[in-house]
Amino acid sequence: MGAEAAVTQLRRGAVEHCVLALLEDEERYGYDLVHELTAAGLVASEGTVYPLLSRLRKDDLVATVWRDSPAGPPRRYYALTRPGQRALDDFRVAWTGFAAAVETILHRKHQEDR
Amino acid sequence: MTTTARHPLVEDYLRRLWTEAGRLPVDQARELVADIEEHIATALPPDSTESEVRNALERLGTPTELVAAAAAPDQPQEPAKKSFASPGGAIACLVFAEILCILLPVSVPLWIIGLVMMARVTVWSERDRMLGFVGLGTGLPLAFGAVFLSTAIVTSCSQVYENGQLVSDTCGGTNWVAVTSWSILLGYLALQAFAIWRLTRSARRR
């Protein structure tokens, strides 16, 4: 597996939890979420975020509500649900442990050399 | 969503998305298209330039990618799973059908497969597809017609000799039919070359 493919695999699992994290403090509308995730380099093509949001909603991890926008038609806003918050908390713990473990192994050689 | 006229490229993109989304459950397809429409309406103000439209659509990803992401959450979101209809396959089938036009048992099936692929390939815009049908889809019938016609012309001319003297010749002189048919043929071949170049280029770009 090439490095890029490996990162793609990792990214897939992480992105949906990043969406939950982005919604932790505030509601956001779809376009805004897509923008943040793309700017962070987490998604390759913007459009694929929408199927992901739709899945999160079906799994009851986020909820949607229509709100008037200052200009143009009403927008659909996404908000974190209680199960969503729990999933995010769990992922945070799991990710921190996982990232630390990977980090240790990846840089083992450098530390031995020193 | 929006009632203002949309850019033709956006219309074309949404049409391809609808076609691709046909393999999703209706509710899911409708939701995906509505989300993407809303995204485009937000991303592109009505006075966007063509290059802004192109950029925004490119960043969105191809309709095939989006539908793949919606259909198979656990599958890698690689662009486009290979379907039997490939752009190269469509072009190759139609070209070979034309070259082998006289061998009807081979050329007709090839031609039909080529046409079906041409209709199904999703990387092409509607304009490209029309070019494909007009430039390449007409290849077999026209080539077959041309072979038939040229045989008829050749056999219809006659030279009658009496005592070694040519007394009647319907083959000589400037044959305007031949000149016209050659010009049409060259023009048509140029159209075909253009169609192949254009279709290959748009298939590579996406």
Tab-separated table of C-alpha atoms in Angstrom:
chain	number	residue	atom	x	y	z
A	1	MET	CA	0.000	0.000	0.000
A	2	GLY	CA	1.384	3.382	-0.967
A	3	ALA	CA	1.654	6.138	1.631
A	4	GLU	CA	-1.187	8.001	-0.013
A	5	ALA	CA	-3.498	4.992	0.055
A	6	ALA	CA	-2.638	4.402	3.718
A	7	VAL	CA	-3.496	7.981	4.585
A	8	THR	CA	-6.738	7.682	2.609
A	9	GLN	CA	-7.702	4.672	4.726
A	10	LEU	CA	-6.926	6.524	7.950
A	11	ARG	CA	-8.661	9.655	6.804
A	12	ARG	CA	-11.889	7.845	6.068
A	13	GLY	CA	-12.385	6.753	9.611
A	14	ALA	CA	-11.240	10.039	11.064
A	15	VAL	CA	-13.227	12.474	8.911
A	16	GLU	CA	-16.637	11.675	10.321
A	17	HIS	CA	-15.375	12.254	13.839
A	18	CYS	CA	-13.815	15.505	12.712
A	19	VAL	CA	-17.276	16.547	11.541
A	20	LEU	CA	-18.602	15.751	15.003
A	21	ALA	CA	-15.769	17.774	16.537
A	22	LEU	CA	-16.514	20.760	14.290
A	23	LEU	CA	-20.104	20.665	15.525
A	24	GLU	CA	-19.179	20.409	19.179
A	25	ASP	CA	-19.544	24.100	20.002
A	26	GLU	CA	-21.814	25.403	17.287
A	27	GLU	CA	-24.302	24.496	14.611
A	28	ARG	CA	-22.997	24.778	11.079
A	29	TYR	CA	-24.464	24.478	7.646
A	30	GLY	CA	-23.234	21.938	5.089
A	31	TYR	CA	-21.231	24.284	2.920
A	32	ASP	CA	-19.389	25.640	5.942
A	33	LEU	CA	-18.446	22.127	7.111
A	34	VAL	CA	-17.261	21.172	3.628
A	35	HIS	CA	-15.166	24.298	3.511
A	36	GLU	CA	-13.466	23.623	6.857
A	37	LEU	CA	-12.710	19.989	6.047
A	38	THR	CA	-11.299	20.840	2.614
A	39	ALA	CA	-9.172	23.671	3.998
A	40	ALA	CA	-7.743	21.237	6.554
A	41	GLY	CA	-6.884	18.814	3.727
A	42	LEU	CA	-9.148	16.117	5.121
A	43	VAL	CA	-11.280	15.480	2.042
A	44	ALA	CA	-10.170	14.990	-1.536
A	45	SER	CA	-13.417	16.020	-3.216
A	46	GLU	CA	-15.887	18.327	-1.515
A	47	GLY	CA	-19.012	16.555	-2.692
A	48	THR	CA	-18.226	13.335	-0.817
A	49	VAL	CA	-18.848	15.124	2.493
A	50	TYR	CA	-22.603	15.208	1.808
A	51	PRO	CA	-23.125	11.437	1.725
A	52	LEU	CA	-21.118	11.338	4.960
A	53	LEU	CA	-23.341	13.956	6.613
A	54	SER	CA	-26.375	12.058	5.447
A	55	ARG	CA	-25.044	8.892	7.093
A	56	LEU	CA	-24.262	10.671	10.361
A	57	ARG	CA	-27.821	11.954	10.392
A	58	LYS	CA	-29.235	8.500	9.730
A	59	ASP	CA	-27.129	7.132	12.590
A	60	ASP	CA	-28.557	9.889	14.782
A	61	LEU	CA	-25.115	11.333	15.526
A	62	VAL	CA	-26.106	14.708	14.111
A	63	ALA	CA	-29.478	16.410	13.700
A	64	THR	CA	-30.504	18.913	11.064
A	65	VAL	CA	-32.636	21.996	11.210
A	66	TRP	CA	-33.624	24.493	8.509
A	67	ARG	CA	-32.771	28.105	9.248
A	68	ASP	CA	-33.248	31.290	7.279
A	69	SER	CA	-30.064	32.593	5.763
A	70	PRO	CA	-29.248	36.293	5.524
A	71	ALA	CA	-29.222	35.974	1.737
A	72	GLY	CA	-30.888	33.368	-0.454
A	73	PRO	CA	-32.947	30.302	0.418
A	74	PRO	CA	-33.061	28.712	3.917
A	75	ARG	CA	-30.079	26.557	4.817
A	76	ARG	CA	-29.894	23.197	6.506
A	77	TYR	CA	-27.864	23.431	9.723
A	78	TYR	CA	-26.229	20.468	11.395
A	79	ALA	CA	-25.970	20.063	15.164
A	80	LEU	CA	-24.387	17.447	17.398
A	81	THR	CA	-26.807	15.069	19.152
A	82	ARG	CA	-26.236	13.401	22.512
A	83	PRO	CA	-25.158	10.077	20.899
A	84	GLY	CA	-22.955	12.164	18.608
A	85	GLN	CA	-21.261	13.789	21.589
A	86	ARG	CA	-20.684	10.368	23.174
A	87	ALA	CA	-19.220	9.001	19.909
A	88	LEU	CA	-16.900	11.999	19.740
A	89	ASP	CA	-15.736	11.578	23.363
A	90	ASP	CA	-15.036	7.885	22.776
A	91	PHE	CA	-13.151	8.604	19.580
A	92	ARG	CA	-11.038	11.262	21.262
A	93	VAL	CA	-9.815	8.807	23.872
A	94	ALA	CA	-9.261	6.019	21.330
A	95	TRP	CA	-7.524	8.318	18.836
A	96	THR	CA	-5.168	9.814	21.368
A	97	GLY	CA	-3.992	6.349	22.420
A	98	PHE	CA	-3.748	5.158	18.827
A	99	ALA	CA	-1.852	8.227	17.595
A	100	ALA	CA	0.621	7.997	20.488
A	101	ALA	CA	1.223	4.292	19.778
A	102	VAL	CA	1.796	4.889	16.055
A	103	GLU	CA	4.067	7.809	16.846
A	104	THR	CA	6.186	5.689	19.194
A	105	ILE	CA	6.625	2.901	16.657
A	106	LEU	CA	7.268	5.220	13.702
A	107	HIS	CA	10.023	7.093	15.489
A	108	ARG	CA	11.550	4.172	17.386
A	109	LYS	CA	14.543	3.964	15.052
A	110	HIS	CA	15.419	7.639	15.489
A	111	GLN	CA	15.357	7.311	19.258
A	112	GLU	CA	17.546	4.187	19.195
A	113	ASP	CA	20.066	5.985	16.987
A	114	ARG	CA	20.419	8.824	19.421
B	1	MET	CA	-33.798	25.140	-5.250
B	2	THR	CA	-32.878	28.285	-7.101
B	3	THR	CA	-35.147	29.703	-9.750
B	4	THR	CA	-32.492	31.762	-11.502
B	5	ALA	CA	-31.038	30.311	-14.688
B	6	ARG	CA	-28.108	28.016	-13.944
B	7	HIS	CA	-24.905	27.813	-15.872
B	8	PRO	CA	-25.088	25.165	-18.628
B	9	LEU	CA	-22.110	23.362	-17.060
B	10	VAL	CA	-23.986	23.158	-13.762
B	11	GLU	CA	-27.110	21.896	-15.537
B	12	ASP	CA	-25.023	19.272	-17.274
B	13	TYR	CA	-23.304	18.251	-14.021
B	14	LEU	CA	-26.609	17.893	-12.178
B	15	ARG	CA	-28.071	15.897	-15.033
B	16	ARG	CA	-25.153	13.474	-14.901
B	17	LEU	CA	-25.489	13.300	-11.127
B	18	TRP	CA	-29.181	12.389	-11.478
B	19	THR	CA	-28.366	9.681	-13.982
B	20	GLU	CA	-25.632	8.221	-11.764
B	21	ALA	CA	-27.795	8.500	-8.651
B	22	GLY	CA	-30.306	6.208	-10.375
B	23	ARG	CA	-28.622	3.272	-8.650
B	24	LEU	CA	-29.302	4.663	-5.169
B	25	PRO	CA	-32.616	4.348	-3.314
B	26	VAL	CA	-34.903	7.216	-4.425
B	27	ASP	CA	-34.796	9.079	-1.093
B	28	GLN	CA	-31.033	8.923	-0.927
B	29	ALA	CA	-30.668	10.045	-4.541
B	30	ARG	CA	-33.009	12.970	-3.983
B	31	GLU	CA	-31.171	14.030	-0.834
B	32	LEU	CA	-27.758	13.840	-2.485
B	33	VAL	CA	-28.867	15.913	-5.463
B	34	ALA	CA	-30.581	18.477	-3.190
B	35	ASP	CA	-27.412	18.793	-1.055
B	36	ILE	CA	-25.225	19.274	-4.103
B	37	GLU	CA	-27.666	21.789	-5.620
B	38	GLU	CA	-27.592	23.759	-2.383
B	39	HIS	CA	-23.801	23.593	-2.271
B	40	ILE	CA	-23.535	24.906	-5.827
B	41	ALA	CA	-26.060	27.663	-5.144
B	42	THR	CA	-23.970	28.781	-2.157
B	43	ALA	CA	-20.583	28.352	-3.828
B	44	LEU	CA	-21.446	30.051	-7.097
B	45	PRO	CA	-23.123	33.456	-7.197
B	46	PRO	CA	-25.274	33.947	-10.333
B	47	ASP	CA	-22.615	36.068	-12.055
B	48	SER	CA	-19.809	33.470	-11.740
B	49	THR	CA	-17.430	33.136	-14.657
B	50	GLU	CA	-17.041	29.925	-16.585
B	51	SER	CA	-13.681	29.163	-14.974
B	52	GLU	CA	-15.140	29.693	-11.491
B	53	VAL	CA	-17.930	27.260	-12.379
B	54	ARG	CA	-15.429	24.718	-13.704
B	55	ASN	CA	-13.290	25.029	-10.582
B	56	ALA	CA	-16.215	24.628	-8.222
B	57	LEU	CA	-17.444	21.523	-10.071
B	58	GLU	CA	-13.965	20.042	-10.161
B	59	ARG	CA	-13.586	20.498	-6.402
B	60	LEU	CA	-16.936	18.779	-5.871
B	61	GLY	CA	-15.709	15.578	-7.543
B	62	THR	CA	-17.291	13.647	-10.414
B	63	PRO	CA	-20.926	12.471	-10.145
B	64	THR	CA	-19.587	8.915	-10.205
B	65	GLU	CA	-17.374	9.574	-7.173
B	66	LEU	CA	-20.204	11.174	-5.209
B	67	VAL	CA	-22.631	8.359	-5.913
B	68	ALA	CA	-19.946	5.786	-5.068
B	69	ALA	CA	-19.374	7.568	-1.748
B	70	ALA	CA	-23.117	7.562	-1.065
B	71	ALA	CA	-23.614	3.942	-2.105
B	72	ALA	CA	-20.734	2.201	-0.365
B	73	PRO	CA	-19.639	3.914	2.830
B	74	ASP	CA	-17.186	1.156	3.685
B	75	GLN	CA	-15.628	0.958	0.254
B	76	PRO	CA	-12.620	3.114	-0.552
B	77	GLN	CA	-13.796	6.343	-2.113
B	78	GLU	CA	-11.722	5.781	-5.197
B	79	PRO	CA	-12.993	7.588	-8.261
B	80	ALA	CA	-15.302	5.453	-10.346
B	81	LYS	CA	-15.446	1.725	-10.085
B	82	LYS	CA	-14.847	0.325	-13.556
B	83	SER	CA	-18.113	-0.454	-15.262
B	84	PHE	CA	-18.199	-2.341	-18.542
B	85	ALA	CA	-18.741	0.948	-20.348
B	86	SER	CA	-15.373	2.618	-20.717
B	87	PRO	CA	-14.693	5.642	-22.910
B	88	GLY	CA	-11.872	3.801	-24.724
B	89	GLY	CA	-14.099	0.761	-25.242
B	90	ALA	CA	-16.881	2.842	-26.754
B	91	ILE	CA	-14.529	4.564	-29.196
B	92	ALA	CA	-12.686	1.348	-30.121
B	93	CYS	CA	-15.902	-0.636	-30.763
B	94	LEU	CA	-17.348	2.054	-33.035
B	95	VAL	CA	-14.095	2.548	-34.961
B	96	PHE	CA	-13.538	-1.191	-35.486
B	97	ALA	CA	-17.191	-1.648	-36.476
B	98	GLU	CA	-16.627	0.968	-39.168
B	99	ILE	CA	-13.363	-0.545	-40.416
B	100	LEU	CA	-14.862	-4.038	-40.537
B	101	CYS	CA	-18.123	-2.754	-41.995
B	102	ILE	CA	-18.502	-5.429	-44.679
B	103	LEU	CA	-18.168	-8.242	-42.138
B	104	LEU	CA	-21.664	-7.665	-40.837
B	105	PRO	CA	-21.697	-10.542	-38.292
B	106	VAL	CA	-18.732	-8.887	-36.545
B	107	SER	CA	-19.323	-5.228	-37.211
B	108	VAL	CA	-23.000	-5.021	-36.239
B	109	PRO	CA	-22.537	-6.499	-32.714
B	110	LEU	CA	-19.437	-4.292	-32.214
B	111	TRP	CA	-21.429	-1.272	-33.334
B	112	ILE	CA	-24.305	-2.037	-30.942
B	113	ILE	CA	-21.918	-2.575	-28.000
B	114	GLY	CA	-20.161	0.687	-28.916
B	115	LEU	CA	-23.433	2.615	-28.977
B	116	VAL	CA	-24.554	1.208	-25.610
B	117	MET	CA	-21.193	2.116	-24.059
B	118	MET	CA	-21.347	5.576	-25.622
B	119	ALA	CA	-24.737	6.114	-23.971
B	120	ARG	CA	-23.567	4.822	-20.587
B	121	VAL	CA	-20.152	6.362	-20.082
B	122	THR	CA	-20.595	9.045	-17.442
B	123	VAL	CA	-17.366	10.995	-17.822
B	124	TRP	CA	-18.642	12.711	-20.965
B	125	SER	CA	-20.887	15.750	-21.039
B	126	GLU	CA	-24.056	15.614	-23.129
B	127	ARG	CA	-22.310	17.648	-25.827
B	128	ASP	CA	-19.420	15.156	-25.999
B	129	ARG	CA	-21.871	12.300	-26.165
B	130	MET	CA	-23.757	13.905	-29.075
B	131	LEU	CA	-20.448	14.375	-30.873
B	132	GLY	CA	-19.736	10.693	-30.258
B	133	PHE	CA	-23.049	9.597	-31.725
B	134	VAL	CA	-22.839	11.912	-34.736
B	135	GLY	CA	-19.129	11.460	-35.418
B	136	LEU	CA	-18.600	7.793	-34.547
B	137	GLY	CA	-22.036	6.211	-34.147
B	138	THR	CA	-22.865	6.938	-37.787
B	139	GLY	CA	-19.600	5.284	-38.892
B	140	LEU	CA	-20.808	1.760	-39.618
B	141	PRO	CA	-24.041	2.644	-41.483
B	142	LEU	CA	-22.271	5.307	-43.548
B	143	ALA	CA	-19.222	3.156	-44.316
B	144	PHE	CA	-21.468	0.291	-45.346
B	145	GLY	CA	-23.576	2.661	-47.456
B	146	ALA	CA	-20.423	4.083	-49.082
B	147	VAL	CA	-19.074	0.641	-49.996
B	148	PHE	CA	-22.449	-0.297	-51.446
B	149	LEU	CA	-22.753	2.945	-53.406
B	150	SER	CA	-19.223	2.903	-54.807
B	151	THR	CA	-19.715	-0.671	-56.050
B	152	ALA	CA	-22.907	0.466	-57.736
B	153	ILE	CA	-21.166	3.420	-59.421
B	154	VAL	CA	-18.257	1.351	-60.671
B	155	THR	CA	-20.446	-1.380	-62.130
B	156	SER	CA	-22.859	1.075	-63.691
B	157	CYS	CA	-20.258	2.533	-66.038
B	158	SER	CA	-19.598	0.611	-69.188
B	159	GLN	CA	-17.183	0.743	-72.116
B	160	VAL	CA	-18.392	-0.780	-75.328
B	161	TYR	CA	-15.879	-1.757	-78.017
B	162	GLU	CA	-16.657	-2.678	-81.614
B	163	ASN	CA	-13.825	-3.991	-83.795
B	164	GLY	CA	-11.292	-2.711	-81.263
B	165	GLN	CA	-12.832	0.784	-81.366
B	166	LEU	CA	-14.327	2.334	-78.301
B	167	VAL	CA	-17.825	3.319	-79.281
B	168	SER	CA	-19.445	4.052	-75.955
B	169	ASP	CA	-17.886	5.107	-72.651
B	170	THR	CA	-19.857	6.142	-69.599
B	171	CYS	CA	-16.778	6.065	-67.364
B	172	GLY	CA	-14.645	8.864	-68.785
B	173	GLY	CA	-14.624	12.608	-68.274
B	174	THR	CA	-14.500	14.458	-65.003
B	175	ASN	CA	-16.509	12.338	-62.661
B	176	TRP	CA	-18.231	14.912	-60.456
B	177	VAL	CA	-19.908	12.197	-58.457
B	178	ALA	CA	-16.480	10.842	-57.529
B	179	VAL	CA	-15.081	14.298	-56.705
B	180	THR	CA	-18.053	15.138	-54.507
B	181	SER	CA	-18.002	11.808	-52.715
B	182	TRP	CA	-14.267	12.100	-52.056
B	183	SER	CA	-14.724	15.580	-50.556
B	184	ILE	CA	-17.596	14.414	-48.368
B	185	LEU	CA	-15.549	11.395	-47.317
B	186	LEU	CA	-12.539	13.533	-46.348
B	187	GLY	CA	-14.762	15.971	-44.423
B	188	TYR	CA	-16.411	13.086	-42.596
B	189	LEU	CA	-13.060	11.488	-41.706
B	190	ALA	CA	-11.894	14.851	-40.334
B	191	LEU	CA	-15.043	15.012	-38.195
B	192	GLN	CA	-14.306	11.501	-36.920
B	193	ALA	CA	-10.701	12.373	-36.084
B	194	PHE	CA	-11.914	15.447	-34.211
B	195	ALA	CA	-14.510	13.393	-32.327
B	196	ILE	CA	-11.901	10.825	-31.236
B	197	TRP	CA	-9.476	13.550	-30.133
B	198	ARG	CA	-12.125	15.487	-28.226
B	199	LEU	CA	-13.670	12.450	-26.497
B	200	THR	CA	-10.282	11.057	-25.492
B	201	ARG	CA	-9.271	14.414	-24.088
B	202	SER	CA	-12.417	14.869	-21.988
B	203	ALA	CA	-12.203	11.281	-20.725
B	204	ARG	CA	-8.612	11.890	-19.562
B	205	ARG	CA	-9.376	15.201	-17.936
B	206	ARG	CA	-12.019	13.855	-15.570
